[in-house]
Coordinates of N, CA and C in Angstrom, one line a residue:
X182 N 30.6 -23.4 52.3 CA 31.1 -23.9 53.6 C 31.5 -25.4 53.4
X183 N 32.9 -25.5 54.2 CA 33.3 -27.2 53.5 C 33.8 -27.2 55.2
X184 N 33.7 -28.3 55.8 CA 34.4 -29.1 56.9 C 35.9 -29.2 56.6
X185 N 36.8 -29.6 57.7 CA 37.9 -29.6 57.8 C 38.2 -30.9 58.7
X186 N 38.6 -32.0 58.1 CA 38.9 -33.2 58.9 C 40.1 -33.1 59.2
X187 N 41.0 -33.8 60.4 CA 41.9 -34.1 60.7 C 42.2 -35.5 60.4
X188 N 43.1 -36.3 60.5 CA 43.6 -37.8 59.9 C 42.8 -38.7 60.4
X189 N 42.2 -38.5 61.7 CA 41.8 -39.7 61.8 C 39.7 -39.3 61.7
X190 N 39.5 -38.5 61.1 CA 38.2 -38.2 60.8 C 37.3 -37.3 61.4
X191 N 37.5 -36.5 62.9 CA 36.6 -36.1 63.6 C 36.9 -34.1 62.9
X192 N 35.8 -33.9 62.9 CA 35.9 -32.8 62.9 C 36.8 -31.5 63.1
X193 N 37.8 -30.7 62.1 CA 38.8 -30.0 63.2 C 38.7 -28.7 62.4
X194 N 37.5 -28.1 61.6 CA 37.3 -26.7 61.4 C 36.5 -26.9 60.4
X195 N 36.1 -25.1 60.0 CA 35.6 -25.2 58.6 C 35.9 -24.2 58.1
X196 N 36.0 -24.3 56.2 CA 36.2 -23.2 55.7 C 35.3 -22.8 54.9
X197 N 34.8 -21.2 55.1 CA 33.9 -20.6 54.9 C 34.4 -19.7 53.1
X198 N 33.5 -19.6 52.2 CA 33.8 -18.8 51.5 C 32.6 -18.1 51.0
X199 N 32.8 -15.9 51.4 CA 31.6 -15.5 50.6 C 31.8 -15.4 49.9
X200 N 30.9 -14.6 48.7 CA 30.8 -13.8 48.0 C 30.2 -12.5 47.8
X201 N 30.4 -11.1 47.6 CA 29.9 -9.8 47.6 C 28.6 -9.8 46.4
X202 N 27.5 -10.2 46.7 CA 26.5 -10.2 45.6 C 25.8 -9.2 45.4
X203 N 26.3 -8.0 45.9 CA 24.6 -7.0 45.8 C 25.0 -6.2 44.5
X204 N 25.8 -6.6 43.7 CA 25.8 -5.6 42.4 C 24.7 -6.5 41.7
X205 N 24.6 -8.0 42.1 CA 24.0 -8.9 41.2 C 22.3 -8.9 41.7
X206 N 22.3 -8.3 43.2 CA 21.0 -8.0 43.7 C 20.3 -6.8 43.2
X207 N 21.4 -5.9 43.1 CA 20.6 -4.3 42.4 C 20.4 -4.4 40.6
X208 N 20.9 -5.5 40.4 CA 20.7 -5.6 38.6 C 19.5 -6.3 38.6
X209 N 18.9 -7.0 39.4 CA 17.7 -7.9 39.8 C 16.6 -7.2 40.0
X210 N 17.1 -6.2 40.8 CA 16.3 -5.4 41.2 C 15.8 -3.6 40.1
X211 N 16.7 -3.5 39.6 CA 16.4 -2.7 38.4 C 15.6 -3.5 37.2
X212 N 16.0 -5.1 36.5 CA 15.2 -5.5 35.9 C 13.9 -5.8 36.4
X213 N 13.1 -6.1 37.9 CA 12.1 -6.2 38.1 C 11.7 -5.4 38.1
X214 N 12.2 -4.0 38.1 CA 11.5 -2.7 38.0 C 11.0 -2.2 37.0
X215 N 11.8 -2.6 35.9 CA 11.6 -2.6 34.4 C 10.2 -2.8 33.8
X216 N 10.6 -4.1 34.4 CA 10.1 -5.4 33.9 C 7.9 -5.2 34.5
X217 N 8.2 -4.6 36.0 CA 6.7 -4.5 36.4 C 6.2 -3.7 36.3
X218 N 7.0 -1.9 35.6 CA 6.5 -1.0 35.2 C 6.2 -0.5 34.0
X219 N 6.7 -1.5 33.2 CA 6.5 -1.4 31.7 C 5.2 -1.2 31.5
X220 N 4.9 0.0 30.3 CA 3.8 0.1 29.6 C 3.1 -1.2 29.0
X221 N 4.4 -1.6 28.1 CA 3.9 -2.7 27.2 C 4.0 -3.9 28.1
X222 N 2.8 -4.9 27.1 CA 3.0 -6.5 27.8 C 4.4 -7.0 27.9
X223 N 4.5 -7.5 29.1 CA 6.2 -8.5 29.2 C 5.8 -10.3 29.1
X224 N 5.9 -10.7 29.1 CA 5.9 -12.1 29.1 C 7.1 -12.4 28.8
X225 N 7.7 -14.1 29.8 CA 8.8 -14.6 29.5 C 8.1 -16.3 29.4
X226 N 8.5 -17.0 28.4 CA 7.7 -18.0 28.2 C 8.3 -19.1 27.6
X227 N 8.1 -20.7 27.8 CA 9.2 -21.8 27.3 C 8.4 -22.8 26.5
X228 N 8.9 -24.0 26.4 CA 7.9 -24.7 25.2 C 6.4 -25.0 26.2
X229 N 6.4 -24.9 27.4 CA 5.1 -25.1 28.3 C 3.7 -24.2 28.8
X230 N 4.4 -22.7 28.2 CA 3.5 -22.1 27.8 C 4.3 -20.5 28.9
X231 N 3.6 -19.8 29.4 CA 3.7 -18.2 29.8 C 4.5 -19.1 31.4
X232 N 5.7 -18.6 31.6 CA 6.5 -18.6 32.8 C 6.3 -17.2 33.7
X233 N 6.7 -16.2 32.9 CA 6.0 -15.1 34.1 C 5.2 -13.7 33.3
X234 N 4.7 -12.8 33.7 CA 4.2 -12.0 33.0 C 4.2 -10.8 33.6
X235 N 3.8 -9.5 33.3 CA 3.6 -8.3 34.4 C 2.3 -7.8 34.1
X236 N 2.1 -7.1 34.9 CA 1.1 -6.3 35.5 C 0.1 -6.1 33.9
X237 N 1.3 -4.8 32.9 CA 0.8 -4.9 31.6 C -0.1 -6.0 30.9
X238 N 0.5 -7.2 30.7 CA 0.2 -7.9 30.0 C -1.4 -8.7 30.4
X239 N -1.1 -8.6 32.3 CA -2.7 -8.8 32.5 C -4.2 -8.0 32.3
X240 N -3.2 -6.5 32.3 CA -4.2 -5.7 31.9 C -4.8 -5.8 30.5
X241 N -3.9 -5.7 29.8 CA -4.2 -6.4 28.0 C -5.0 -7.5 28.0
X242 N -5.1 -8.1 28.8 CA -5.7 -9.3 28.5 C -7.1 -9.3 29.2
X243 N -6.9 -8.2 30.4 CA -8.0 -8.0 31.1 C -8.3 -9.0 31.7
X244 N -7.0 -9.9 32.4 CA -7.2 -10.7 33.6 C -6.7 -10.1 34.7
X245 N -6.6 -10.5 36.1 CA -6.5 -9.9 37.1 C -4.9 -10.7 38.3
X246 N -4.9 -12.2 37.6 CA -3.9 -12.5 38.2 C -3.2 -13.8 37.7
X247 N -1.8 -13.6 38.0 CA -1.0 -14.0 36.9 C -1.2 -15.5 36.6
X248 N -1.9 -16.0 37.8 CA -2.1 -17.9 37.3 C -3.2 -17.8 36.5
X249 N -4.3 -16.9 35.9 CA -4.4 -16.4 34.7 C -3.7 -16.8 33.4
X250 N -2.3 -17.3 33.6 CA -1.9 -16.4 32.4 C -0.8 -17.3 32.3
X251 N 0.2 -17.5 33.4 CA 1.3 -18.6 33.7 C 0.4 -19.7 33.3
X252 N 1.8 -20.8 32.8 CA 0.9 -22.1 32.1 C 0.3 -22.2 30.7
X253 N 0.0 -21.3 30.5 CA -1.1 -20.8 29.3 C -0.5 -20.6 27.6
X254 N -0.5 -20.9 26.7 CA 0.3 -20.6 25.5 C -0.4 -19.1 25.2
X255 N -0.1 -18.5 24.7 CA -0.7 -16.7 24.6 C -1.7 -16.9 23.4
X256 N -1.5 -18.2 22.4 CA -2.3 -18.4 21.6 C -3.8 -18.6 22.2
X257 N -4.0 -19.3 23.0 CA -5.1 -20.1 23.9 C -5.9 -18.6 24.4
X258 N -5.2 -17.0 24.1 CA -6.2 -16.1 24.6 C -6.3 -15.1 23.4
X259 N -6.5 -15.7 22.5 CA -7.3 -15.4 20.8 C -8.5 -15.8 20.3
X260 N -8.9 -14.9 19.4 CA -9.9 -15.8 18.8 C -9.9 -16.4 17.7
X261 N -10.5 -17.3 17.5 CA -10.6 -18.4 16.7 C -9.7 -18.5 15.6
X262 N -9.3 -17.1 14.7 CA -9.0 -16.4 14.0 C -8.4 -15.8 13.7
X263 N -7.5 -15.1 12.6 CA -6.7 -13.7 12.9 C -7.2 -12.7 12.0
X264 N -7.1 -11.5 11.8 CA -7.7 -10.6 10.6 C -7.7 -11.1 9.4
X265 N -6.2 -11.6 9.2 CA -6.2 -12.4 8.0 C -7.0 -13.4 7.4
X266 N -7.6 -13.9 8.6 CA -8.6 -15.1 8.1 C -7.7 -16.6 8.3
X267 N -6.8 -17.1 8.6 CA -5.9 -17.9 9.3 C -6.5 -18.0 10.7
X268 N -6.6 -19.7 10.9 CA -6.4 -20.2 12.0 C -6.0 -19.8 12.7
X269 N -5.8 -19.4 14.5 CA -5.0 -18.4 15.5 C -3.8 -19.6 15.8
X270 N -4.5 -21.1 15.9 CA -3.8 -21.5 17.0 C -2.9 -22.0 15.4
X271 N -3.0 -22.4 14.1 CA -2.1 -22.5 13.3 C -1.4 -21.3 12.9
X272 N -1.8 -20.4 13.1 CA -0.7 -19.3 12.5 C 0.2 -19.2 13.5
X273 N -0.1 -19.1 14.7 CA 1.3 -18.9 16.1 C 1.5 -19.9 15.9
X274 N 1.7 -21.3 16.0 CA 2.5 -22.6 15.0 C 3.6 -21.9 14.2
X275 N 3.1 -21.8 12.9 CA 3.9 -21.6 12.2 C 5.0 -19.6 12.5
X276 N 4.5 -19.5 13.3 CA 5.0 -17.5 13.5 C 6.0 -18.6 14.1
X277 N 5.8 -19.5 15.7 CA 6.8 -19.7 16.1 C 8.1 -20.5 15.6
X278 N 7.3 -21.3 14.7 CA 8.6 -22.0 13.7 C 9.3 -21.3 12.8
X279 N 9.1 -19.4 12.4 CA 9.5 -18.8 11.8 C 10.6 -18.3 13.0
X280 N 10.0 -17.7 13.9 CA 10.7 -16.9 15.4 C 11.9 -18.3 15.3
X281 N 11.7 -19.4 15.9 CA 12.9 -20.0 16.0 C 13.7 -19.8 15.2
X282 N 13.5 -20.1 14.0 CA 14.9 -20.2 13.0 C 15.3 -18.8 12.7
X283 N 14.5 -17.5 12.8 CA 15.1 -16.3 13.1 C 15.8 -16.1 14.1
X284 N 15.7 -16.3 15.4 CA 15.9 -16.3 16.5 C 15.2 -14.9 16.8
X285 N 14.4 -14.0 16.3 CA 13.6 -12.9 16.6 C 12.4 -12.7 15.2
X286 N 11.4 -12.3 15.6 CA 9.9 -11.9 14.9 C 9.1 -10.6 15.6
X287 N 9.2 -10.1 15.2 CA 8.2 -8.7 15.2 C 6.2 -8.8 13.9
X288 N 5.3 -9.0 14.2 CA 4.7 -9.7 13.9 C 3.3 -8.9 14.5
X289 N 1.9 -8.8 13.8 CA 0.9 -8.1 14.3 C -0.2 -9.2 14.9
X290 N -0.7 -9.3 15.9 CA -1.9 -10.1 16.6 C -2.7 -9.5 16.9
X291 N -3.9 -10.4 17.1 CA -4.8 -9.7 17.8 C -5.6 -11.3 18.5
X292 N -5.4 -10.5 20.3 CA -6.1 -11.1 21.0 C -7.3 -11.2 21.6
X293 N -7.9 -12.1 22.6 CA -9.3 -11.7 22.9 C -9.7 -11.6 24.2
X294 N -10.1 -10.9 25.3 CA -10.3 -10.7 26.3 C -11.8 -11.9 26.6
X295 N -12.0 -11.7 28.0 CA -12.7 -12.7 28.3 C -14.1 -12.5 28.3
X296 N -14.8 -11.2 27.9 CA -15.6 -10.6 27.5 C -15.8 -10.5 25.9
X297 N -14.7 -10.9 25.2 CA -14.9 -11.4 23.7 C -14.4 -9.8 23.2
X298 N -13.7 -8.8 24.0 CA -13.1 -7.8 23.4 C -11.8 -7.7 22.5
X299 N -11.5 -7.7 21.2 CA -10.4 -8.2 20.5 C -9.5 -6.6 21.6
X300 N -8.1 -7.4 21.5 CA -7.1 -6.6 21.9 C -5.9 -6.3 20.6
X301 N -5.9 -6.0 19.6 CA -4.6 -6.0 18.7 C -3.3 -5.7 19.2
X302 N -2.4 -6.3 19.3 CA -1.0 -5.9 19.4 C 0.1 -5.7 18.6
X303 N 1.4 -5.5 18.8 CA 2.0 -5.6 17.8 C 3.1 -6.3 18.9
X304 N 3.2 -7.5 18.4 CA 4.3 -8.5 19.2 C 5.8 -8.8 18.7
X305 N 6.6 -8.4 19.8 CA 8.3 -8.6 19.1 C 8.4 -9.9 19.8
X306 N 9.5 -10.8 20.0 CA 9.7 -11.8 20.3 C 11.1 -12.0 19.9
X307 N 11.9 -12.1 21.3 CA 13.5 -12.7 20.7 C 13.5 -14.0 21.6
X308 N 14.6 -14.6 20.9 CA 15.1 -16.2 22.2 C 16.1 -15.9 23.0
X309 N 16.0 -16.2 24.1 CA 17.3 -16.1 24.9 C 17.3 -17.4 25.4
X310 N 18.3 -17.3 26.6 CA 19.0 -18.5 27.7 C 18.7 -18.3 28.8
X311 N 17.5 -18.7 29.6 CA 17.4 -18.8 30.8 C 17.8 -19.9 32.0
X312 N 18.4 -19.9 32.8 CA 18.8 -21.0 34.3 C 18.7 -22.1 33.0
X313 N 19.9 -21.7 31.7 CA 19.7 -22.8 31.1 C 19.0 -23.8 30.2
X314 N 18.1 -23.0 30.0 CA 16.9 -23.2 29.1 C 16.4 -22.2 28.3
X315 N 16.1 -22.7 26.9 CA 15.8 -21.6 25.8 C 14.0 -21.3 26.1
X316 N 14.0 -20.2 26.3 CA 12.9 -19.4 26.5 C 12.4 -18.0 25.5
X317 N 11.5 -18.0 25.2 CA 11.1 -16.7 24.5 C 11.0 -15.2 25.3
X318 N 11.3 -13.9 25.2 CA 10.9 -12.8 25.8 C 10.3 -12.1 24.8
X319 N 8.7 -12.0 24.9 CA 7.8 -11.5 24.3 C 7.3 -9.9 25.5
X320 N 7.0 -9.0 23.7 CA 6.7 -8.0 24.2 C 4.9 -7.4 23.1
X321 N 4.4 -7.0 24.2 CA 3.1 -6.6 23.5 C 2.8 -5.3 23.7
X322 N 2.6 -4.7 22.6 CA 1.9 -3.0 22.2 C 0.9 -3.2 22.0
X323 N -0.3 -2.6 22.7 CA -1.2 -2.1 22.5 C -1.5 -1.3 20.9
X324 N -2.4 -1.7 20.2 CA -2.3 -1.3 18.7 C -3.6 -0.5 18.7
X325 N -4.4 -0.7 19.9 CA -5.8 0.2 20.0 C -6.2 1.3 19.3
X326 N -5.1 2.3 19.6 CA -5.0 3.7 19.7 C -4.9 4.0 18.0
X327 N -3.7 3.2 17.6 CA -3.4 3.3 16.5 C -4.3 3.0 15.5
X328 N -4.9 2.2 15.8 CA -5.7 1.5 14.5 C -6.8 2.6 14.6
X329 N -7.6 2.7 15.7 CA -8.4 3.9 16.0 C -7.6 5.7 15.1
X330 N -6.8 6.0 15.2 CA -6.0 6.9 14.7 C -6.3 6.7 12.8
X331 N -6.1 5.3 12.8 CA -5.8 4.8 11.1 C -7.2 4.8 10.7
X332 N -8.1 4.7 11.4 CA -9.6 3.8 11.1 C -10.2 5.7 11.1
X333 N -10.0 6.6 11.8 CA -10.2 8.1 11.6 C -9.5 9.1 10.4
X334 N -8.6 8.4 10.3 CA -7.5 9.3 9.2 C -8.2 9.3 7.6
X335 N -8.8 7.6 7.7 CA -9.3 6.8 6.5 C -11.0 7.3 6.3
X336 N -11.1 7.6 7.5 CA -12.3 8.3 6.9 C -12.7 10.1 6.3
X337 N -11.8 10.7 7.4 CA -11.3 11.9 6.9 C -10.7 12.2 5.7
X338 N -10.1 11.2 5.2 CA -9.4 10.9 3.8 C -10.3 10.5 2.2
X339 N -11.8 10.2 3.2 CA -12.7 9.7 2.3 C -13.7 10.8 2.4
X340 N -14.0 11.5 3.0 CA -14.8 12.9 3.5 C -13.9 13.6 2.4
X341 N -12.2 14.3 2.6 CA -12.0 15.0 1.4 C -11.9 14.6 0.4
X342 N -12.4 13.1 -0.5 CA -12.2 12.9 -1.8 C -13.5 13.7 -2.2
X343 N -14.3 13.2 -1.4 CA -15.7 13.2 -1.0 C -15.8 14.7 -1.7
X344 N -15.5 15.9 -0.9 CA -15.6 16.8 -0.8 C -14.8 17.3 -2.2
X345 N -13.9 17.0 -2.7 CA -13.1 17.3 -4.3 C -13.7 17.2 -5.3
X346 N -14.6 15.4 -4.9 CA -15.1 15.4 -6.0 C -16.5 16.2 -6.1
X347 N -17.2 16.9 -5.0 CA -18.3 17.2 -5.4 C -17.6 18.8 -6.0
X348 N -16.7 19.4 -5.5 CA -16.0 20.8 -6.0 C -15.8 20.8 -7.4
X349 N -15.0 19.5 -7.9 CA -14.9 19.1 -9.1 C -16.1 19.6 -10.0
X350 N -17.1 18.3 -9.6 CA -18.0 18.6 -10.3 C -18.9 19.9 -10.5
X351 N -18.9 20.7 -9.1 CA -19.4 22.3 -9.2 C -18.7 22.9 -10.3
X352 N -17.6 22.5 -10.0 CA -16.8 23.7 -11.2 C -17.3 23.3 -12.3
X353 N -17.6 21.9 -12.8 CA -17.6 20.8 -14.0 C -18.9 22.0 -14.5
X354 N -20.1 21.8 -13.7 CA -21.3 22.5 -14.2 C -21.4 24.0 -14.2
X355 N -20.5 24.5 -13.3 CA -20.4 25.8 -13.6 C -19.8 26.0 -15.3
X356 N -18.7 25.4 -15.3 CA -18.4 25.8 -16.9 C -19.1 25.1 -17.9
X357 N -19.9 24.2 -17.4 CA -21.0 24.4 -18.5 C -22.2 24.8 -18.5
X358 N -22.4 25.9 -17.8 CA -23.4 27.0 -17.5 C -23.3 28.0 -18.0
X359 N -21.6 28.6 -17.5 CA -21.0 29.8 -18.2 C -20.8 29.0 -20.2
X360 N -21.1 28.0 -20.4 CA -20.8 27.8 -21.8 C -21.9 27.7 -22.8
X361 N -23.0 27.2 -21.4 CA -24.5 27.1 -22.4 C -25.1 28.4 -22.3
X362 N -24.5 29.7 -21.3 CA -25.0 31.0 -21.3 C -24.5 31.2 -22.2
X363 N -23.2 31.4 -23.0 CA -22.4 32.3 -23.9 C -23.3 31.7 -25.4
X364 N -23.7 30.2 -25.5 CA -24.3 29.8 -26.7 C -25.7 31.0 -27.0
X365 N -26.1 30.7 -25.5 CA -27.4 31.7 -25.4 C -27.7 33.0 -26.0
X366 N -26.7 33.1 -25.5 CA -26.2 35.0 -25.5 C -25.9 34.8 -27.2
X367 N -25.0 34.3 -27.7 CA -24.6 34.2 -29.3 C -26.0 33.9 -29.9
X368 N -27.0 32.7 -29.4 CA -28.4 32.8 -30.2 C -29.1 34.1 -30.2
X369 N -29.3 34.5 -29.4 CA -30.4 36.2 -29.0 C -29.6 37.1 -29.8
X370 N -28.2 36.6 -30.2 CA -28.1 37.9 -31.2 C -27.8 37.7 -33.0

């Protein structure tokens, strides 16, 4: 909206200009829907730490509300540590100095709940452009299931070596039963 002066300055209309925004409202409105129903953690986050998060990512973390979590660098809810034996808060350091100059990292974590429960993930991370500002859009998978899945396969896998080699060796003694019988049998005659 702009005023409309006449020559000598008093007021003598105004001109109004809209715009038709609701395609830009319903694209808003499908990303938040996305965005709050996703399985996996969402986090969107800038050099000052977690800008917004959803529902997911508080569950992962097993907090309850998002100023939890806004503010916060994602490092700050790890432990000490990583599997690898690396520092948490130096290895996200250096993961993010890798993520920059990629401009994307896909990368394995594991975080810590506030009850000291490790949560593993498997985190992607690309950079974009937000209102102008370079921001990260991080995504977190739950690795629970999976590692549980790996951590059962691996022992099933050690159950049938388990089980070969004692077959192995059955048979091993069987033929040298049927070999020390046949000697037997050749001595008695």
């Amino acid at each position: 909206v702009t005023r409309i002066l006449d020559p000598d300055g008093t007021p003598a209309g105004i001109v109004a200009i809209g715009q038709d925004i609701t395609a830009r409202k319903e694209a808003e409105d499908r990303f938040r829907l996305v965005f709050e129903h996703s399985r996996d953690g969402l986090l969107i986050s800038d050099h000052t730490g977690v800008v917004d998060c959803n529902p997911a990512a508080l569950e992962l973390l097993g907090l309850t509300d998002k100023s939890e979590l806004v503010g916060h660098r994602p490092a700050e809810f790890s432990p000490p540590t990583q599997p690898d034996g690396r520092q948490s808060d130096a290895k996200s350091r250096a993961l993010g100095i890798e993520t920059l100059s990629q401009g994307a990292n896909v990368f394995d974590w594991v975080h810590q709940r506030p009850d000291g429960a490790p949560v593993p993930v498997e985190v992607s991370v690309r950079h974009a452009t937000l209102e102008g500002r370079r921001v990260s859009v991080v995504s977190w998978r739950d690795q629970s299931r999976r590692l549980e899945l790996e951590r059962e396969r691996a022992e099933l896998q050690e159950r049938l070596d388990l089980v070969q080699k004692m077959e192995a060796i059955g048979q091993l003694a069987g033929g040298i039963a049927h070999d020390f019988n046949n000697l037997l049998a050749a001595m008695r005659n």
